[in-house]
Amino acid sequence: MSELQADGLDQWKEYVFELYHTDDFPLDVNGLTYFALTDALIKYAGWAEQPLVYFWPSDPLIFLGMVDSKLPHLNDGLKVFEEAGYEYIVRNSGGLAVVSDPGVLNFSIIFPEEHQRLDINRAYSRMHELISQALAPYGVEVNAIEVPESYCPGDYDLSIHGRKIAGISQRRIGQGVAVMIYISMNGDQDVRSRLIKSFYDRGLQGKTINWDYPDIDPSVMTTVEAEIGEPIDVAKMTELIIQVLQDNAHGQALREGNFTHDILSTYMTAYDKMVMRNKKLLGSAFDKEAY
């Protein structure tokens, strides 16, 4: 890891990243793929001592957190998604339910462990800095502060003009760590927020339990497009992020990642674990035939 050790924690932006995208993945892709592949790439980053960037946009899909499976009327809540035409899976990273669709960019920056362990807040700060740089041409300031009445609130929610545009989570395996983000680029964020609000309303039905769920106010969330006042989509944001990473690495091109036999083998093991996780947490609500 000589290059990473020499650069140190504050020089991460100068790393030359390998680029992965689910559009290039050689196997079938579904909701479980995104997180199983994340695990495989985290392990690969550790083995190869290689930073990665991984893009994984999706069709309409709900990423549930483990705590969402504790709702007292879970099956009633899940019907909200079914009625709206959304599939759902339980992810293996922290947090609560979030919405993914073609107007939302999901991507990860994945790091091998460096000479000093990358702590949680510093990892989140790297993502905040990357998104701030990517959106700098539009003259907006991206802030990192919890937006409590959003869905899946967290300390490093990203916002523009005080309204949330993105949420960040993290997953660490062995010698690697992934910082994952969803960014609402365009589309109807009000509909997304009301969808998750209805899920909790039906899932709780007024009951008070030991788990905390957000009291969602759709007005506190927005899209990047709405805040910058001009069209921008997932493809454009992907280009902006790649350009920032190339510029920071003194113009060096990102290396195209290769889905090697080792990565695919690790992925298959991780995928089986995701299937077992969803069977356990969702029970009969998990569509086993689809996965």
mmCIF file of C-alpha atoms in Angstrom:
data_model
loop_
_atom_site.group_PDB
_atom_site.id
_atom_site.type_symbol
_atom_site.label_atom_id
_atom_site.label_comp_id
_atom_site.label_asym_id
_atom_site.label_seq_id
_atom_site.Cartn_x
_atom_site.Cartn_y
_atom_site.Cartn_z
ATOM 1 C CA MET A 1 0.000 0.000 0.000
ATOM 2 C CA SER A 2 3.003 2.252 -0.548
ATOM 3 C CA GLU A 3 1.143 4.890 -2.613
ATOM 4 C CA LEU A 4 -1.623 5.219 -0.026
ATOM 5 C CA GLN A 5 0.815 5.316 2.869
ATOM 6 C CA ALA A 6 2.850 8.030 1.217
ATOM 7 C CA ASP A 7 -0.182 10.182 0.458
ATOM 8 C CA GLY A 8 -1.731 9.831 3.891
ATOM 9 C CA LEU A 9 -5.285 10.574 4.997
ATOM 10 C CA ASP A 10 -5.437 14.144 3.722
ATOM 11 C CA GLN A 11 -4.275 13.228 0.218
ATOM 12 C CA TRP A 12 -6.985 10.716 -0.640
ATOM 13 C CA LYS A 13 -8.269 12.827 -3.524
ATOM 14 C CA GLU A 14 -5.017 12.230 -5.405
ATOM 15 C CA TYR A 15 -5.584 8.462 -5.527
ATOM 16 C CA VAL A 16 -6.182 6.873 -8.920
ATOM 17 C CA PHE A 17 -9.479 5.014 -8.572
ATOM 18 C CA GLU A 18 -10.710 1.945 -10.410
ATOM 19 C CA LEU A 19 -14.191 2.404 -11.850
ATOM 20 C CA TYR A 20 -17.016 -0.146 -11.550
ATOM 21 C CA HIS A 21 -20.616 0.146 -12.751
ATOM 22 C CA THR A 22 -23.461 -2.347 -12.569
ATOM 23 C CA ASP A 23 -24.148 -1.653 -16.261
ATOM 24 C CA ASP A 24 -20.952 -3.643 -16.930
ATOM 25 C CA PHE A 25 -21.650 -6.447 -14.463
ATOM 26 C CA PRO A 26 -21.609 -9.808 -16.321
ATOM 27 C CA LEU A 27 -24.262 -11.522 -14.155
ATOM 28 C CA ASP A 28 -27.957 -10.836 -13.639
ATOM 29 C CA VAL A 29 -28.649 -7.699 -11.608
ATOM 30 C CA ASN A 30 -31.416 -7.293 -9.025
ATOM 31 C CA GLY A 31 -31.918 -5.468 -5.744
ATOM 32 C CA LEU A 32 -29.644 -7.799 -3.789
ATOM 33 C CA THR A 33 -26.842 -7.450 -6.343
ATOM 34 C CA TYR A 34 -25.995 -3.887 -5.352
ATOM 35 C CA PHE A 35 -25.067 -4.791 -1.789
ATOM 36 C CA ALA A 36 -23.539 -8.198 -2.470
ATOM 37 C CA LEU A 37 -21.309 -6.563 -5.075
ATOM 38 C CA THR A 38 -20.427 -3.814 -2.602
ATOM 39 C CA ASP A 39 -19.162 -6.482 -0.208
ATOM 40 C CA ALA A 40 -17.133 -8.163 -2.948
ATOM 41 C CA LEU A 41 -15.577 -4.854 -3.979
ATOM 42 C CA ILE A 42 -14.756 -3.904 -0.380
ATOM 43 C CA LYS A 43 -12.841 -7.151 -0.030
ATOM 44 C CA TYR A 44 -11.132 -6.633 -3.369
ATOM 45 C CA ALA A 45 -10.086 -3.087 -2.389
ATOM 46 C CA GLY A 46 -8.446 -4.533 0.724
ATOM 47 C CA TRP A 47 -6.698 -7.381 -1.129
ATOM 48 C CA ALA A 48 -5.451 -5.203 -3.973
ATOM 49 C CA GLU A 49 -4.802 -2.072 -1.862
ATOM 50 C CA GLN A 50 -6.762 -0.211 -4.542
ATOM 51 C CA PRO A 51 -9.348 2.598 -4.093
ATOM 52 C CA LEU A 52 -12.548 2.097 -6.112
ATOM 53 C CA VAL A 53 -15.589 4.054 -7.230
ATOM 54 C CA TYR A 54 -18.744 2.032 -7.832
ATOM 55 C CA PHE A 55 -21.937 3.330 -9.481
ATOM 56 C CA TRP A 56 -25.203 1.439 -9.028
ATOM 57 C CA PRO A 57 -28.327 3.265 -10.244
ATOM 58 C CA SER A 58 -31.544 1.240 -10.135
ATOM 59 C CA ASP A 59 -35.138 0.886 -11.257
ATOM 60 C CA PRO A 60 -37.841 1.755 -8.652
ATOM 61 C CA LEU A 61 -36.681 -0.004 -5.500
ATOM 62 C CA ILE A 62 -36.843 0.504 -1.735
ATOM 63 C CA PHE A 63 -33.736 -0.158 0.339
ATOM 64 C CA LEU A 64 -34.939 -1.093 3.825
ATOM 65 C CA GLY A 65 -32.796 -1.047 6.931
ATOM 66 C CA MET A 66 -32.765 -3.896 9.426
ATOM 67 C CA VAL A 67 -34.748 -1.819 11.947
ATOM 68 C CA ASP A 68 -37.558 -1.385 9.392
ATOM 69 C CA SER A 69 -38.174 -5.130 9.633
ATOM 70 C CA LYS A 70 -39.116 -4.616 13.319
ATOM 71 C CA LEU A 71 -42.303 -2.671 12.488
ATOM 72 C CA PRO A 72 -45.264 -4.266 14.294
ATOM 73 C CA HIS A 73 -47.358 -4.290 11.094
ATOM 74 C CA LEU A 74 -44.533 -4.807 8.607
ATOM 75 C CA ASN A 75 -46.579 -6.602 5.953
ATOM 76 C CA ASP A 76 -49.184 -3.830 5.950
ATOM 77 C CA GLY A 77 -46.410 -1.289 5.518
ATOM 78 C CA LEU A 78 -44.816 -3.205 2.657
ATOM 79 C CA LYS A 79 -48.107 -3.142 0.759
ATOM 80 C CA VAL A 80 -47.559 0.610 0.324
ATOM 81 C CA PHE A 81 -44.559 -0.167 -1.864
ATOM 82 C CA GLU A 82 -46.294 -2.939 -3.756
ATOM 83 C CA GLU A 83 -49.237 -0.665 -4.543
ATOM 84 C CA ALA A 84 -46.830 1.998 -5.843
ATOM 85 C CA GLY A 85 -44.948 -0.466 -8.053
ATOM 86 C CA TYR A 86 -41.739 -0.591 -5.998
ATOM 87 C CA GLU A 87 -39.813 -3.722 -5.117
ATOM 88 C CA TYR A 88 -38.015 -3.792 -1.757
ATOM 89 C CA ILE A 89 -35.068 -5.503 -0.105
ATOM 90 C CA VAL A 90 -33.283 -5.220 3.251
ATOM 91 C CA ARG A 91 -29.766 -3.900 2.837
ATOM 92 C CA ASN A 92 -26.771 -4.863 4.955
ATOM 93 C CA SER A 93 -25.558 -1.335 5.707
ATOM 94 C CA GLY A 94 -26.860 0.916 8.447
ATOM 95 C CA GLY A 95 -29.857 3.207 8.326
ATOM 96 C CA LEU A 96 -33.559 3.082 7.540
ATOM 97 C CA ALA A 97 -35.709 2.973 4.398
ATOM 98 C CA VAL A 98 -34.711 5.038 1.357
ATOM 99 C CA VAL A 99 -36.114 5.290 -2.162
ATOM 100 C CA SER A 100 -34.172 4.469 -5.312
ATOM 101 C CA ASP A 101 -35.391 5.043 -8.853
ATOM 102 C CA PRO A 102 -33.963 6.364 -12.166
ATOM 103 C CA GLY A 103 -33.855 9.893 -10.716
ATOM 104 C CA VAL A 104 -31.611 8.823 -7.818
ATOM 105 C CA LEU A 105 -27.865 8.204 -8.087
ATOM 106 C CA ASN A 106 -26.431 5.495 -5.852
ATOM 107 C CA PHE A 107 -22.683 5.177 -5.718
ATOM 108 C CA SER A 108 -19.841 4.276 -3.396
ATOM 109 C CA ILE A 109 -16.243 5.248 -2.867
ATOM 110 C CA ILE A 110 -14.350 2.278 -1.477
ATOM 111 C CA PHE A 111 -10.993 2.493 0.264
ATOM 112 C CA PRO A 112 -8.479 -0.075 1.497
ATOM 113 C CA GLU A 113 -7.242 0.538 5.006
ATOM 114 C CA GLU A 114 -4.473 3.116 5.081
ATOM 115 C CA HIS A 115 -1.504 3.579 7.410
ATOM 116 C CA GLN A 116 -3.925 5.197 9.878
ATOM 117 C CA ARG A 117 -7.365 3.622 10.264
ATOM 118 C CA LEU A 118 -10.044 5.629 8.466
ATOM 119 C CA ASP A 119 -12.559 6.604 11.145
ATOM 120 C CA ILE A 120 -16.283 6.960 10.509
ATOM 121 C CA ASN A 121 -16.518 10.748 10.444
ATOM 122 C CA ARG A 122 -13.463 11.199 8.242
ATOM 123 C CA ALA A 123 -14.886 8.666 5.772
ATOM 124 C CA TYR A 124 -18.171 10.590 5.633
ATOM 125 C CA SER A 125 -16.271 13.850 5.219
ATOM 126 C CA ARG A 126 -14.579 12.485 2.114
ATOM 127 C CA MET A 127 -17.934 11.855 0.478
ATOM 128 C CA HIS A 128 -19.179 15.298 1.503
ATOM 129 C CA GLU A 129 -16.105 16.896 -0.037
ATOM 130 C CA LEU A 130 -16.466 14.921 -3.263
ATOM 131 C CA ILE A 131 -20.118 15.912 -3.749
ATOM 132 C CA SER A 132 -19.351 19.539 -2.873
ATOM 133 C CA GLN A 133 -16.657 19.628 -5.546
ATOM 134 C CA ALA A 134 -18.880 17.956 -8.131
ATOM 135 C CA LEU A 135 -21.638 20.547 -7.642
ATOM 136 C CA ALA A 136 -19.316 23.551 -7.275
ATOM 137 C CA PRO A 137 -19.856 24.645 -10.925
ATOM 138 C CA TYR A 138 -23.502 25.349 -10.047
ATOM 139 C CA GLY A 139 -22.592 27.805 -7.297
ATOM 140 C CA VAL A 140 -24.335 25.958 -4.467
ATOM 141 C CA GLU A 141 -23.031 25.088 -1.020
ATOM 142 C CA VAL A 142 -23.558 21.503 0.088
ATOM 143 C CA ASN A 143 -23.877 21.206 3.867
ATOM 144 C CA ALA A 144 -23.529 18.101 6.037
ATOM 145 C CA ILE A 145 -25.925 18.134 8.993
ATOM 146 C CA GLU A 146 -28.739 15.861 10.155
ATOM 147 C CA VAL A 147 -32.201 16.617 8.779
ATOM 148 C CA PRO A 148 -34.302 14.855 11.457
ATOM 149 C CA GLU A 149 -37.653 14.902 9.626
ATOM 150 C CA SER A 150 -36.264 13.357 6.448
ATOM 151 C CA TYR A 151 -36.340 9.656 5.725
ATOM 152 C CA CYS A 152 -33.257 7.813 6.994
ATOM 153 C CA PRO A 153 -31.849 10.824 8.880
ATOM 154 C CA GLY A 154 -28.180 10.828 9.847
ATOM 155 C CA ASP A 155 -25.383 13.108 11.043
ATOM 156 C CA TYR A 156 -24.009 13.467 7.511
ATOM 157 C CA ASP A 157 -27.198 14.150 5.567
ATOM 158 C CA LEU A 158 -26.253 16.408 2.654
ATOM 159 C CA SER A 159 -28.413 19.453 1.992
ATOM 160 C CA ILE A 160 -28.637 22.522 -0.244
ATOM 161 C CA HIS A 161 -30.420 25.632 1.038
ATOM 162 C CA GLY A 162 -31.342 23.658 4.165
ATOM 163 C CA ARG A 163 -33.174 20.857 2.343
ATOM 164 C CA LYS A 164 -31.838 17.318 2.160
ATOM 165 C CA ILE A 165 -30.624 15.961 -1.167
ATOM 166 C CA ALA A 166 -28.647 12.903 -0.064
ATOM 167 C CA GLY A 167 -27.957 10.383 2.673
ATOM 168 C CA ILE A 168 -24.747 8.497 3.429
ATOM 169 C CA SER A 169 -24.055 5.104 4.986
ATOM 170 C CA GLN A 170 -20.942 3.073 5.536
ATOM 171 C CA ARG A 171 -19.832 -0.556 5.560
ATOM 172 C CA ARG A 172 -16.485 -1.941 6.686
ATOM 173 C CA ILE A 173 -15.239 -5.463 5.992
ATOM 174 C CA GLY A 174 -11.741 -6.605 6.904
ATOM 175 C CA GLN A 175 -9.231 -4.252 5.303
ATOM 176 C CA GLY A 176 -11.701 -2.169 3.301
ATOM 177 C CA VAL A 177 -14.471 0.379 3.836
ATOM 178 C CA ALA A 178 -17.259 1.598 1.534
ATOM 179 C CA VAL A 179 -18.879 5.008 1.867
ATOM 180 C CA MET A 180 -22.262 4.738 0.123
ATOM 181 C CA ILE A 181 -24.575 7.555 -0.880
ATOM 182 C CA TYR A 182 -27.904 8.098 -2.563
ATOM 183 C CA ILE A 183 -28.444 11.499 -4.204
ATOM 184 C CA SER A 184 -31.894 12.616 -5.311
ATOM 185 C CA MET A 185 -30.999 14.204 -8.645
ATOM 186 C CA ASN A 186 -34.407 14.836 -10.203
ATOM 187 C CA GLY A 187 -37.956 13.490 -10.192
ATOM 188 C CA ASP A 188 -40.688 14.011 -7.614
ATOM 189 C CA GLN A 189 -39.036 13.996 -4.190
ATOM 190 C CA ASP A 190 -42.352 14.813 -2.524
ATOM 191 C CA VAL A 191 -43.781 11.521 -3.835
ATOM 192 C CA ARG A 192 -40.705 9.638 -2.587
ATOM 193 C CA SER A 193 -41.009 11.162 0.887
ATOM 194 C CA ARG A 194 -44.738 10.504 1.131
ATOM 195 C CA LEU A 195 -44.158 6.908 0.081
ATOM 196 C CA ILE A 196 -41.828 6.294 3.044
ATOM 197 C CA LYS A 197 -44.103 8.268 5.376
ATOM 198 C CA SER A 198 -47.050 6.052 4.396
ATOM 199 C CA PHE A 199 -44.897 2.958 4.948
ATOM 200 C CA TYR A 200 -44.253 3.968 8.560
ATOM 201 C CA ASP A 201 -47.842 5.052 9.145
ATOM 202 C CA ARG A 202 -49.172 1.683 8.020
ATOM 203 C CA GLY A 203 -46.352 -0.262 9.599
ATOM 204 C CA LEU A 204 -46.805 1.351 13.023
ATOM 205 C CA GLN A 205 -50.571 1.994 13.086
ATOM 206 C CA GLY A 206 -50.127 4.248 16.092
ATOM 207 C CA LYS A 207 -48.154 1.749 18.184
ATOM 208 C CA THR A 208 -45.202 2.889 20.288
ATOM 209 C CA ILE A 209 -42.263 0.475 20.226
ATOM 210 C CA ASN A 210 -38.599 0.505 21.256
ATOM 211 C CA TRP A 211 -37.288 1.403 17.790
ATOM 212 C CA ASP A 212 -37.093 4.992 16.556
ATOM 213 C CA TYR A 213 -38.608 5.833 13.182
ATOM 214 C CA PRO A 214 -38.603 9.323 11.643
ATOM 215 C CA ASP A 215 -41.686 11.535 11.660
ATOM 216 C CA ILE A 216 -41.265 12.490 8.007
ATOM 217 C CA ASP A 217 -42.013 15.985 6.716
ATOM 218 C CA PRO A 218 -41.747 15.865 2.891
ATOM 219 C CA SER A 219 -40.969 19.595 2.737
ATOM 220 C CA VAL A 220 -37.482 19.103 4.241
ATOM 221 C CA MET A 221 -36.283 17.049 1.244
ATOM 222 C CA THR A 222 -35.599 18.108 -2.325
ATOM 223 C CA THR A 223 -33.644 17.227 -5.477
ATOM 224 C CA VAL A 224 -30.408 18.665 -6.802
ATOM 225 C CA GLU A 225 -32.243 19.783 -9.944
ATOM 226 C CA ALA A 226 -34.813 21.747 -7.950
ATOM 227 C CA GLU A 227 -32.142 23.521 -5.919
ATOM 228 C CA ILE A 228 -29.759 24.462 -8.738
ATOM 229 C CA GLY A 229 -32.625 25.565 -10.971
ATOM 230 C CA GLU A 230 -31.568 23.740 -14.115
ATOM 231 C CA PRO A 231 -31.802 20.197 -15.499
ATOM 232 C CA ILE A 232 -29.375 17.617 -14.116
ATOM 233 C CA ASP A 233 -29.734 13.862 -14.065
ATOM 234 C CA VAL A 234 -27.964 10.718 -12.869
ATOM 235 C CA ALA A 235 -25.803 10.475 -16.000
ATOM 236 C CA LYS A 236 -24.610 14.080 -15.679
ATOM 237 C CA MET A 237 -23.812 13.693 -11.983
ATOM 238 C CA THR A 238 -21.863 10.536 -12.736
ATOM 239 C CA GLU A 239 -19.786 12.503 -15.257
ATOM 240 C CA LEU A 240 -19.185 15.298 -12.739
ATOM 241 C CA ILE A 241 -17.974 12.884 -10.054
ATOM 242 C CA ILE A 242 -15.624 11.096 -12.441
ATOM 243 C CA GLN A 243 -14.258 14.434 -13.641
ATOM 244 C CA VAL A 244 -13.541 15.566 -10.068
ATOM 245 C CA LEU A 245 -11.685 12.345 -9.303
ATOM 246 C CA GLN A 246 -9.627 12.705 -12.484
ATOM 247 C CA ASP A 247 -8.846 16.363 -11.804
ATOM 248 C CA ASN A 248 -7.817 15.622 -8.232
ATOM 249 C CA ALA A 249 -5.470 12.892 -9.468
ATOM 250 C CA HIS A 250 -3.741 15.478 -11.681
ATOM 251 C CA GLY A 251 -5.694 14.453 -14.750
ATOM 252 C CA GLN A 252 -4.923 10.754 -14.528
ATOM 253 C CA ALA A 253 -7.771 8.724 -15.980
ATOM 254 C CA LEU A 254 -9.711 6.371 -13.752
ATOM 255 C CA ARG A 255 -8.793 2.797 -14.512
ATOM 256 C CA GLU A 256 -11.634 0.634 -15.775
ATOM 257 C CA GLY A 257 -12.301 -2.097 -13.231
ATOM 258 C CA ASN A 258 -12.379 -5.730 -14.228
ATOM 259 C CA PHE A 259 -14.911 -8.143 -12.739
ATOM 260 C CA THR A 260 -12.357 -10.874 -12.136
ATOM 261 C CA HIS A 261 -13.051 -14.474 -11.198
ATOM 262 C CA ASP A 262 -12.103 -13.699 -7.580
ATOM 263 C CA ILE A 263 -14.529 -10.758 -7.400
ATOM 264 C CA LEU A 264 -17.342 -12.819 -8.929
ATOM 265 C CA SER A 265 -16.668 -15.740 -6.592
ATOM 266 C CA THR A 266 -16.736 -13.443 -3.568
ATOM 267 C CA TYR A 267 -19.890 -11.829 -4.929
ATOM 268 C CA MET A 268 -21.728 -15.164 -5.168
ATOM 269 C CA THR A 269 -20.979 -15.906 -1.505
ATOM 270 C CA ALA A 270 -22.108 -12.414 -0.499
ATOM 271 C CA TYR A 271 -25.253 -12.751 -2.611
ATOM 272 C CA ASP A 272 -26.242 -15.976 -0.833
ATOM 273 C CA LYS A 273 -25.830 -14.144 2.482
ATOM 274 C CA MET A 274 -28.102 -11.345 1.251
ATOM 275 C CA VAL A 275 -30.755 -13.908 0.301
ATOM 276 C CA MET A 276 -30.563 -15.510 3.743
ATOM 277 C CA ARG A 277 -30.708 -12.086 5.414
ATOM 278 C CA ASN A 278 -33.857 -11.118 3.547
ATOM 279 C CA LYS A 279 -35.530 -14.464 4.192
ATOM 280 C CA LYS A 280 -34.863 -14.067 7.896
ATOM 281 C CA LEU A 281 -35.927 -10.414 8.235
ATOM 282 C CA LEU A 282 -38.862 -10.306 5.799
ATOM 283 C CA GLY A 283 -40.205 -13.828 6.163
ATOM 284 C CA SER A 284 -43.130 -14.503 3.859
ATOM 285 C CA ALA A 285 -42.897 -10.975 2.456
ATOM 286 C CA PHE A 286 -39.630 -11.855 0.726
ATOM 287 C CA ASP A 287 -40.206 -12.974 -2.854
ATOM 288 C CA LYS A 288 -37.817 -15.928 -2.893
ATOM 289 C CA GLU A 289 -38.637 -16.795 -6.505
ATOM 290 C CA ALA A 290 -37.443 -13.392 -7.701
ATOM 291 C CA TYR A 291 -33.991 -13.873 -6.179
#
